[in-house]
PDB file of C-alpha atoms in Angstrom:
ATOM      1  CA  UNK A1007      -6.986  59.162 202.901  1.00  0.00           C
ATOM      2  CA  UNK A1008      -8.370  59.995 206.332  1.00  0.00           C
ATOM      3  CA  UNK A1009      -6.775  63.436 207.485  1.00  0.00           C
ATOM      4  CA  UNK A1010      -6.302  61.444 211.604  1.00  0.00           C
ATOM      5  CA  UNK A1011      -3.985  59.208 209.499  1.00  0.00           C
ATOM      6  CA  UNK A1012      -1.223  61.292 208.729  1.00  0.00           C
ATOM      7  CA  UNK A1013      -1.572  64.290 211.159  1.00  0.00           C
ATOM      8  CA  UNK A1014       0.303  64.025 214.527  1.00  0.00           C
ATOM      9  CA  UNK A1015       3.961  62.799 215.390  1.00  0.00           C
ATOM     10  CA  UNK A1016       4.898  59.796 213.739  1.00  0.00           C
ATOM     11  CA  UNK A1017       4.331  56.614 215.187  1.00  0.00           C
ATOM     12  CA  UNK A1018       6.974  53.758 215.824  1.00  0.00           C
ATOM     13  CA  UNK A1019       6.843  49.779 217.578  1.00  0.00           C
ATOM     14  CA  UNK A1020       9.893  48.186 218.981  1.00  0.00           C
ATOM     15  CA  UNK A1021       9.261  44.494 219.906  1.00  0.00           C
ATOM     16  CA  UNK A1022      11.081  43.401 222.779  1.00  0.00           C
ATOM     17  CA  UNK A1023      12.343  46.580 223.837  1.00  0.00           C
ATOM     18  CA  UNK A1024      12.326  46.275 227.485  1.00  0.00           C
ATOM     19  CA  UNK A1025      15.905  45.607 227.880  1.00  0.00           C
ATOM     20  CA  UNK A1026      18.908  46.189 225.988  1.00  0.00           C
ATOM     21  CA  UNK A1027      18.902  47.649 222.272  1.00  0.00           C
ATOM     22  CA  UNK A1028      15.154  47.707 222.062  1.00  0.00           C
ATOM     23  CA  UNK A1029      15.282  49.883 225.217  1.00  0.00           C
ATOM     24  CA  UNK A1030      17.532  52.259 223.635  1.00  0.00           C
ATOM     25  CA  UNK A1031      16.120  52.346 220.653  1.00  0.00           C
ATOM     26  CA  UNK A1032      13.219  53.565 222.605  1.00  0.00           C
ATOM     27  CA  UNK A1033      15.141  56.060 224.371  1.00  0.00           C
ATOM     28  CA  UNK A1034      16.804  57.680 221.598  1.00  0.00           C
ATOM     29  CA  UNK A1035      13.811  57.694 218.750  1.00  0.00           C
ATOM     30  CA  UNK A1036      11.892  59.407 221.663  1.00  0.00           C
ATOM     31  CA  UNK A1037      13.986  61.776 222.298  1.00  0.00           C
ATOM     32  CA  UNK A1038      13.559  63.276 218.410  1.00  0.00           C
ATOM     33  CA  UNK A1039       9.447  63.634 219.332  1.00  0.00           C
ATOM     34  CA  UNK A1040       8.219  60.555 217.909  1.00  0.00           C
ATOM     35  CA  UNK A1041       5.048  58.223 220.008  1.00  0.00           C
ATOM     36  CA  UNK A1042       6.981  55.157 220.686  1.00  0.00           C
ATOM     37  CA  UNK A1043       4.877  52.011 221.085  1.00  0.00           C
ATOM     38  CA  UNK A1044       7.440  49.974 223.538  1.00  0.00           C
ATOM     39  CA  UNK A1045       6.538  46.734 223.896  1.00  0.00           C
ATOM     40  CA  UNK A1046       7.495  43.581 225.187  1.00  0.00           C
ATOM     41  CA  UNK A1047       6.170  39.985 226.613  1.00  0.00           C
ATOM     42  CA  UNK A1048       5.418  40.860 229.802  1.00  0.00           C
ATOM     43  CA  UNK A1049       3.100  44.577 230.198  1.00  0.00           C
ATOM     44  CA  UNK A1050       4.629  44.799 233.486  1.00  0.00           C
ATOM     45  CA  UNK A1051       8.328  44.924 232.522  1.00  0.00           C
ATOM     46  CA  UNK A1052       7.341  47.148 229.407  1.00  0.00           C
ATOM     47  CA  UNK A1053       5.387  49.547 231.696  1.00  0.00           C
ATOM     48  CA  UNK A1054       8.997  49.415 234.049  1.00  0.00           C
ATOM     49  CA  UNK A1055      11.248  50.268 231.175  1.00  0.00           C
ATOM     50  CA  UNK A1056       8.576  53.122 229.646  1.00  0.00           C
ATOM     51  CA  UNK A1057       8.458  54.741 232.865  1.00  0.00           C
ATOM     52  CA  UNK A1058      11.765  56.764 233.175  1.00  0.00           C
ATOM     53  CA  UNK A1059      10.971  57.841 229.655  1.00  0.00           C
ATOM     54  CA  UNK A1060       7.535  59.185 230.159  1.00  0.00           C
ATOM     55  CA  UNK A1061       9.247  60.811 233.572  1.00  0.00           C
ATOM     56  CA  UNK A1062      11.217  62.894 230.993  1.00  0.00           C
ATOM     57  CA  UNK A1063       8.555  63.840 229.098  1.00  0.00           C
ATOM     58  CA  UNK A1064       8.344  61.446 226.152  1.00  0.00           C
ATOM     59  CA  UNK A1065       5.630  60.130 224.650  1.00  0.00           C
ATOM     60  CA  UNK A1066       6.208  56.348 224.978  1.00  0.00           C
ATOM     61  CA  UNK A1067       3.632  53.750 225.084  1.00  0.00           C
ATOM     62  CA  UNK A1068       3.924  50.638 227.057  1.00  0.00           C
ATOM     63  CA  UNK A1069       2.502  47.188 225.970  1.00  0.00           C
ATOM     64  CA  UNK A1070       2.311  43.737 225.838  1.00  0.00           C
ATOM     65  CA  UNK A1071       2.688  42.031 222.751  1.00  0.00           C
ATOM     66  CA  UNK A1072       3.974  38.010 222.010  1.00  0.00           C
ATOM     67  CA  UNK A1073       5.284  38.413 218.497  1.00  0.00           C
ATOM     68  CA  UNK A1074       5.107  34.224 218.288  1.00  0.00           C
ATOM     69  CA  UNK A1075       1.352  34.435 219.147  1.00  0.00           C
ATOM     70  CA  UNK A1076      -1.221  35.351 216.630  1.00  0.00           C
ATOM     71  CA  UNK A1077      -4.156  36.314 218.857  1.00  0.00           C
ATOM     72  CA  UNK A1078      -1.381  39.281 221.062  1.00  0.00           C
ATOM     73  CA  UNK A1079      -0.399  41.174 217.720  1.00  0.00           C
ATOM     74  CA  UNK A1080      -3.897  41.128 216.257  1.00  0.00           C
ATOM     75  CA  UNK A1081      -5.109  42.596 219.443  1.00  0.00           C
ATOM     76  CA  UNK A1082      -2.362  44.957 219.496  1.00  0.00           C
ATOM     77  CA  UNK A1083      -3.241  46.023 215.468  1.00  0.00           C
ATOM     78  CA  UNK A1084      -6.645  46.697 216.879  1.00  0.00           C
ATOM     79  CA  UNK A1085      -5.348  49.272 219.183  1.00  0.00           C
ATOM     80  CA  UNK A1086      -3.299  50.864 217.070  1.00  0.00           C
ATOM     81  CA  UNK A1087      -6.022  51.449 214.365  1.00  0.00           C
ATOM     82  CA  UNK A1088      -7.794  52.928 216.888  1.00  0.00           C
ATOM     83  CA  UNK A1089      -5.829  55.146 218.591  1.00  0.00           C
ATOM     84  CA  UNK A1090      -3.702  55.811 215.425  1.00  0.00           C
ATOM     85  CA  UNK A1091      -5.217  54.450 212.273  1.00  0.00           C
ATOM     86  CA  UNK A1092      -1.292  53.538 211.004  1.00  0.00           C
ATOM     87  CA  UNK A1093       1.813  53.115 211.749  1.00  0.00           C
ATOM     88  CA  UNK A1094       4.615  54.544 210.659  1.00  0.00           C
ATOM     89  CA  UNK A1095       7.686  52.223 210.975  1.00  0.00           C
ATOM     90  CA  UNK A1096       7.835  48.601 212.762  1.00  0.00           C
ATOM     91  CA  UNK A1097      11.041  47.309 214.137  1.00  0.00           C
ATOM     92  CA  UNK A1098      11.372  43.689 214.866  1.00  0.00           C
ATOM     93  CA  UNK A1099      13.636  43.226 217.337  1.00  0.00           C
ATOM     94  CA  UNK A1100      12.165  40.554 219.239  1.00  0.00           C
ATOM     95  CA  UNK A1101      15.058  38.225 219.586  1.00  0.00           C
ATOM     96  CA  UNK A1102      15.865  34.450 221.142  1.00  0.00           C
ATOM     97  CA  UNK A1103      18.843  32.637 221.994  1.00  0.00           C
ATOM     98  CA  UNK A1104      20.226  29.525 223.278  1.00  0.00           C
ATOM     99  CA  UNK A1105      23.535  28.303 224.007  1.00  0.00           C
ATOM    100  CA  UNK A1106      26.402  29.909 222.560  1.00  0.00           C
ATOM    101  CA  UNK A1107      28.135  26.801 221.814  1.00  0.00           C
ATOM    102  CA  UNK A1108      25.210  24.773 220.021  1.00  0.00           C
ATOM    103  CA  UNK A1109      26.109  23.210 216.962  1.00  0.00           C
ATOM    104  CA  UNK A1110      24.277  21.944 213.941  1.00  0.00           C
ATOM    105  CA  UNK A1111      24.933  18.454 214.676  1.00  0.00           C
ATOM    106  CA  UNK A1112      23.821  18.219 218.039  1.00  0.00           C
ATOM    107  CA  UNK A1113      21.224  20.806 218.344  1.00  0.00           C
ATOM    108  CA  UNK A1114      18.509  20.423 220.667  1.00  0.00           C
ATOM    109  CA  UNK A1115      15.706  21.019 217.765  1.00  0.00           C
ATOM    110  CA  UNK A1116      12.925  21.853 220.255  1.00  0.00           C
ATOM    111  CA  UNK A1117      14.875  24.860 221.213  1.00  0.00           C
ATOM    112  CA  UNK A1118      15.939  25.650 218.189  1.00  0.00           C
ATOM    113  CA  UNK A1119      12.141  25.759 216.869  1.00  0.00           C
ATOM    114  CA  UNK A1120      11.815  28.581 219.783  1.00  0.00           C
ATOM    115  CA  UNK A1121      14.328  30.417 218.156  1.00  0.00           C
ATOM    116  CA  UNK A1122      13.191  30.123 214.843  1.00  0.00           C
ATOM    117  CA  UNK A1123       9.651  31.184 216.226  1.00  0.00           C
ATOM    118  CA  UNK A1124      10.573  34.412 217.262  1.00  0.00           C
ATOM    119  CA  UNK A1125      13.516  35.433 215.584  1.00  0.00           C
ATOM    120  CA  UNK A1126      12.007  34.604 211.739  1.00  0.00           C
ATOM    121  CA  UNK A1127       8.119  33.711 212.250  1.00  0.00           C
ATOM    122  CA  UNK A1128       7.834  36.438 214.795  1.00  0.00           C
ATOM    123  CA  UNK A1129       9.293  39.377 212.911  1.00  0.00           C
ATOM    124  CA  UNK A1130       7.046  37.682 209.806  1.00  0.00           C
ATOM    125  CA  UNK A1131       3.925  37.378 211.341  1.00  0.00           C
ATOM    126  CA  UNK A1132       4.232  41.001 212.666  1.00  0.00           C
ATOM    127  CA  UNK A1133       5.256  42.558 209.569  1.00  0.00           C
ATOM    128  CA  UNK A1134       2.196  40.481 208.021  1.00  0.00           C
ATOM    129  CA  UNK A1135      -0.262  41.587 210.477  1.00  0.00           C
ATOM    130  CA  UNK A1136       0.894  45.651 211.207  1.00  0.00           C
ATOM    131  CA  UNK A1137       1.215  45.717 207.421  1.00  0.00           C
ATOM    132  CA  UNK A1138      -2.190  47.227 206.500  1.00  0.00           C
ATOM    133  CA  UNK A1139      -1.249  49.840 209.016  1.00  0.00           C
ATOM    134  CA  UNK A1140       1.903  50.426 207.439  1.00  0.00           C
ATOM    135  CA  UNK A1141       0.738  51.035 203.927  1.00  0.00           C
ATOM    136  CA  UNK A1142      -1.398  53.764 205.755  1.00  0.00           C
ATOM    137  CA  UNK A1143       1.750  55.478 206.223  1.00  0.00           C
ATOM    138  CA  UNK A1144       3.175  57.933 204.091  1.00  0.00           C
ATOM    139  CA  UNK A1145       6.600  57.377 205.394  1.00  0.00           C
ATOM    140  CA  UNK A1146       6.435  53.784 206.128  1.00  0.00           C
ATOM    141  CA  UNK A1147       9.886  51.719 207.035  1.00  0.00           C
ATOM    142  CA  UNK A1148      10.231  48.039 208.205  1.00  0.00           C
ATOM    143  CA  UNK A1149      13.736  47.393 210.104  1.00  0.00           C
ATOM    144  CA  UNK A1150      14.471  43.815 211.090  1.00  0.00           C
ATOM    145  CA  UNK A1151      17.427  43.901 213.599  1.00  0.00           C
ATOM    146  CA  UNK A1152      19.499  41.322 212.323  1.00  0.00           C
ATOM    147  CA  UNK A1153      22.863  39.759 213.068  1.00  0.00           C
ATOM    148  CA  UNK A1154      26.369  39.326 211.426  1.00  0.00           C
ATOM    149  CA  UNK A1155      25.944  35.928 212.245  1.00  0.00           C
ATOM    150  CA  UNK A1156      23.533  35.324 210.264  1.00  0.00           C
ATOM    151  CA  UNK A1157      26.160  36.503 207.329  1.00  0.00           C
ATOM    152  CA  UNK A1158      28.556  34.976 205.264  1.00  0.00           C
ATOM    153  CA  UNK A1159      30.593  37.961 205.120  1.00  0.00           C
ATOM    154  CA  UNK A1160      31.456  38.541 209.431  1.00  0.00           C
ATOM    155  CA  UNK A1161      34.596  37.337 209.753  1.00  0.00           C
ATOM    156  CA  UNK A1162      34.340  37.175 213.535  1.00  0.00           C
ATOM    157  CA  UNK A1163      30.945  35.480 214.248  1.00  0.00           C
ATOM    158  CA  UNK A1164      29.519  35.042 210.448  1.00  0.00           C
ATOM    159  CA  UNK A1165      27.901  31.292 209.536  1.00  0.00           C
ATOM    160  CA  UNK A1166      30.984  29.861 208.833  1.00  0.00           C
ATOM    161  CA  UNK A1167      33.040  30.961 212.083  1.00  0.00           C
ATOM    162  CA  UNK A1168      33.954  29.509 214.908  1.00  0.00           C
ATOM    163  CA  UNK A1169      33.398  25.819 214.000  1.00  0.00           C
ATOM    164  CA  UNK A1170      29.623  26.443 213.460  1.00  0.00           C
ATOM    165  CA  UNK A1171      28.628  27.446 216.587  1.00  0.00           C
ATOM    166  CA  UNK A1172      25.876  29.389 217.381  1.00  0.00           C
ATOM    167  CA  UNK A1173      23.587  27.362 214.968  1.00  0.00           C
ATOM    168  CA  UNK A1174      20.492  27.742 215.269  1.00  0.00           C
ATOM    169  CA  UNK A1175      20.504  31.435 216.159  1.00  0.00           C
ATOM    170  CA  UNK A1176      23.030  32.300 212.974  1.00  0.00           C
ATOM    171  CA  UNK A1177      19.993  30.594 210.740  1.00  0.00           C
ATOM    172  CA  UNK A1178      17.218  32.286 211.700  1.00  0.00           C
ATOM    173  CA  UNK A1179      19.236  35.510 211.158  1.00  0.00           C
ATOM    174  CA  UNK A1180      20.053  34.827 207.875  1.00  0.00           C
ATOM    175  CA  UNK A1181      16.716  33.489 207.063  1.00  0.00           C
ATOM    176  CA  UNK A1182      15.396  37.106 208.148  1.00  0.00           C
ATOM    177  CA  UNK A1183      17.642  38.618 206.027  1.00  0.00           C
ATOM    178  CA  UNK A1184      16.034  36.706 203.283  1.00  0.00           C
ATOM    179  CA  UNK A1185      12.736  37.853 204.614  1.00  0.00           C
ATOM    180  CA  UNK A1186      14.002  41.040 204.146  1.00  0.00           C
ATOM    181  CA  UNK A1187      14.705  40.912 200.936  1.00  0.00           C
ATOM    182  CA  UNK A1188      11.170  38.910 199.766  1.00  0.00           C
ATOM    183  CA  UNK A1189       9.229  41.799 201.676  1.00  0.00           C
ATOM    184  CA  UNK A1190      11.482  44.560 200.112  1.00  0.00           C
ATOM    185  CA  UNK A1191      11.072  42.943 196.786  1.00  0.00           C
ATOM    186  CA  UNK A1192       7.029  42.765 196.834  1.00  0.00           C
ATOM    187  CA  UNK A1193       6.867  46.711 198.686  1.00  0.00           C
ATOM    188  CA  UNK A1194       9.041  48.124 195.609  1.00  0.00           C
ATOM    189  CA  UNK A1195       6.930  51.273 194.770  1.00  0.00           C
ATOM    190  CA  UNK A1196       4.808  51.487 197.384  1.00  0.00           C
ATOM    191  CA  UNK A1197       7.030  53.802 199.461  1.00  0.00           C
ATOM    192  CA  UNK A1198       7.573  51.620 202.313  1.00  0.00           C
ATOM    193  CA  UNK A1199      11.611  50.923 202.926  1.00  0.00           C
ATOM    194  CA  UNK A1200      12.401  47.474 204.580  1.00  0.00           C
ATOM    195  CA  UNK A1201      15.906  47.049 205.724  1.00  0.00           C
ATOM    196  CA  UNK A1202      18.091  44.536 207.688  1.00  0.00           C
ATOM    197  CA  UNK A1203      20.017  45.852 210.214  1.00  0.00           C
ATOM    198  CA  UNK A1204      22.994  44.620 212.654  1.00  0.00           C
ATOM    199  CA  UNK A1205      23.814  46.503 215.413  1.00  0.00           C
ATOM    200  CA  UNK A1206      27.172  44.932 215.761  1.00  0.00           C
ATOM    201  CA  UNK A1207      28.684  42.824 219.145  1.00  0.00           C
ATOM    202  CA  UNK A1208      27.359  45.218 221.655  1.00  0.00           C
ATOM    203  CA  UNK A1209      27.666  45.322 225.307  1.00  0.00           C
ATOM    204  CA  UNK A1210      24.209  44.302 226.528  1.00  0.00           C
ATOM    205  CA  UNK A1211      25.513  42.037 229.337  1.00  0.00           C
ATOM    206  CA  UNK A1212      27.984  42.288 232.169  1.00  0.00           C
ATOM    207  CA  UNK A1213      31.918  41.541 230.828  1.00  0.00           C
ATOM    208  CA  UNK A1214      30.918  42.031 227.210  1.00  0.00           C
ATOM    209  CA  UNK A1215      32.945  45.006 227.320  1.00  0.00           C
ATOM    210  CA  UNK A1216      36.009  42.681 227.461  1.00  0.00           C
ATOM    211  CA  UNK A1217      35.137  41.000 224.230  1.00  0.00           C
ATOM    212  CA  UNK A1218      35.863  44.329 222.110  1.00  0.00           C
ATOM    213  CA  UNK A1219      31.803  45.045 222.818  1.00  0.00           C
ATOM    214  CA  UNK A1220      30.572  48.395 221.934  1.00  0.00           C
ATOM    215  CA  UNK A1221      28.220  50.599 224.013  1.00  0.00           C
ATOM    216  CA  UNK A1222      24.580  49.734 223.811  1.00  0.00           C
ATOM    217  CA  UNK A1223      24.131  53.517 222.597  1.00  0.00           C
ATOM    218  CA  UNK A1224      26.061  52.323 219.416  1.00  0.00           C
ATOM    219  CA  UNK A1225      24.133  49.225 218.526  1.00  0.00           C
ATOM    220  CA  UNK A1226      21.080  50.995 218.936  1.00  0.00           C
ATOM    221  CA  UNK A1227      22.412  53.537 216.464  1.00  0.00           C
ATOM    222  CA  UNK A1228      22.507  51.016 214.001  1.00  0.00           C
ATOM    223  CA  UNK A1229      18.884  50.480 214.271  1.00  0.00           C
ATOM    224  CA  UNK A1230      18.138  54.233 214.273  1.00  0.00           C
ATOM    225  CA  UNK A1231      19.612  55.485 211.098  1.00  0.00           C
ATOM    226  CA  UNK A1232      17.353  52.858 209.302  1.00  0.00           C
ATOM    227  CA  UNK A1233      14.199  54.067 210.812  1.00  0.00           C
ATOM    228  CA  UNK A1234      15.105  57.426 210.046  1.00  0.00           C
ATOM    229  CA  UNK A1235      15.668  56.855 206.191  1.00  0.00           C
ATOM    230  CA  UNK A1236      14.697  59.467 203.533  1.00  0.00           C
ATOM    231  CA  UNK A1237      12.000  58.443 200.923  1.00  0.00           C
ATOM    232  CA  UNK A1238      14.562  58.131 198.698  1.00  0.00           C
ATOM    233  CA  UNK A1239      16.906  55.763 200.932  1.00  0.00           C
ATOM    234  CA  UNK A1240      17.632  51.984 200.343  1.00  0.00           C
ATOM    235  CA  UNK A1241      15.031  48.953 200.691  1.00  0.00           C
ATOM    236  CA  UNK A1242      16.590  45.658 200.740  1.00  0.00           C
ATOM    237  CA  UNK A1243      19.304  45.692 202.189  1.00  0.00           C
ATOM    238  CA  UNK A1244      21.383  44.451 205.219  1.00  0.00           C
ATOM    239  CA  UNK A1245      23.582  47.438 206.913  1.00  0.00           C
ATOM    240  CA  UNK A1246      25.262  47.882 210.134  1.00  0.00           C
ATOM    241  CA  UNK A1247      26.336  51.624 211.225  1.00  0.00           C
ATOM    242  CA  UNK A1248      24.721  52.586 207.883  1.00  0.00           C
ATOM    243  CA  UNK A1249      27.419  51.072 205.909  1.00  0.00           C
ATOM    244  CA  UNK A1250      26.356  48.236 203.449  1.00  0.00           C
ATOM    245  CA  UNK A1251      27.142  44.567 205.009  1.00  0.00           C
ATOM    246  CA  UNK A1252      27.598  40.910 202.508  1.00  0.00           C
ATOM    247  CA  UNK A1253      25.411  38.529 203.314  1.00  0.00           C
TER     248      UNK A1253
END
């Protein structure tokens, strides 16, 4: 194996990390000396969030990258095999939403597809295109940052709470935890560790603090101890806070 690909700090992509839990994420794998690859939609609002980071000293990496469009992860892959020649752990955080209140039954299925694109097919198509870059890894980890409700087992927003609402958002999530679980399942022996995660209701909006929200610092947490897994750590499974969650 080419000495270039497994000298130097390791090397880790948030998706839509421009705002919010992919931001922090960011922040705080930075801070341990790891190259972040921060990326989001828009190169312009990646190279804004990157910039108080690099100010401190961290080696964050801004770029663009549409996880529902073929052509801007291949042409991100390329980059990274250049500059890199792997990658060390992808987290798919990308994430859509619609309406809070949509229902099965009266879904607008247009905007559902949108979320479906990006929560499931985006996080799928990235995984499938970053892979060969992963299994240049020696340490390589796939987190999906997943939802409790896209679980059977949340009691306070799971699938069957609140009268169905949340819909279409609540299915992709549990369809990437089934993604999860086909990747983990095919990966077995190779050494690389895919893992759901939920970072629980966190406060990444004004007044979410008055639904029993916790700090974005927390959420992002979640997503943390999964990147930072031993070799000997789970694959497979869906965890928020490191604690085992039902699906």
């Amino acid at each position: 194996m080419d000495d270039k690909k497994q000298t130097g700090s390791q090397i880790v992509l948030v998706t839509g990390a421009s705002h919010g839990i992919g931001l922090e994420v960011c922040r705080q794998l930075a801070g341990t000396g790891v190259t972040v690859i921060l990326t989001a939609r828009d190169i312009a609002k990646a190279s804004a969030a990157a910039r108080p980071l690099i100010e401190e000293g961290q080696d964050v990496r801004p770029y663009a990258l549409d996880v529902a469009q073929d052509e801007s992860v291949r042409a991100l892959a390329n980059v990274l095999e250049q500059a890199f020649g792997r990658l060390d752990v992808l987290v798919n955080n990308a994430a859509a939403y619609v309406d809070w209140t949509e229902k099965a039954t009266t879904a607008d299925l247009q905007a559902a597809h949108v979320v479906l694109e990006t929560n499931l097919f985006g996080a799928w198509r990235t995984t499938q295109i970053l892979l060969p870059l992963i299994r240049e890894s020696q340490h390589g980890r796939i987190v999906n940052v997943s939802s409790g409700a896209g679980s059977h087992g949340d009691q306070q927003f799971g699938l069957t709470t609140n009268r169905g609402s949340v819909a279409s958002y609540g299915i992709s999530k549990a369809a990437l935890n089934a993604l999860t679980s086909k990747f983990a399942a095919e990966l077995e022996g190779t050494g690389i560790l895919v893992n759901a995660v939920c970072p629980g209701l966190t406060a990444t909006a004004p007044g979410m603090e008055a639904m029993g929200a916790a700090p974005v610092e927390k959420g992002a947490s979640s997503v943390v101890w999964a990147v930072q897994l031993p070799d000997n750590g789970p694959t497979g499974g869906f965890f928020r806070y490191g604690n085992p969650l039902p699906w």
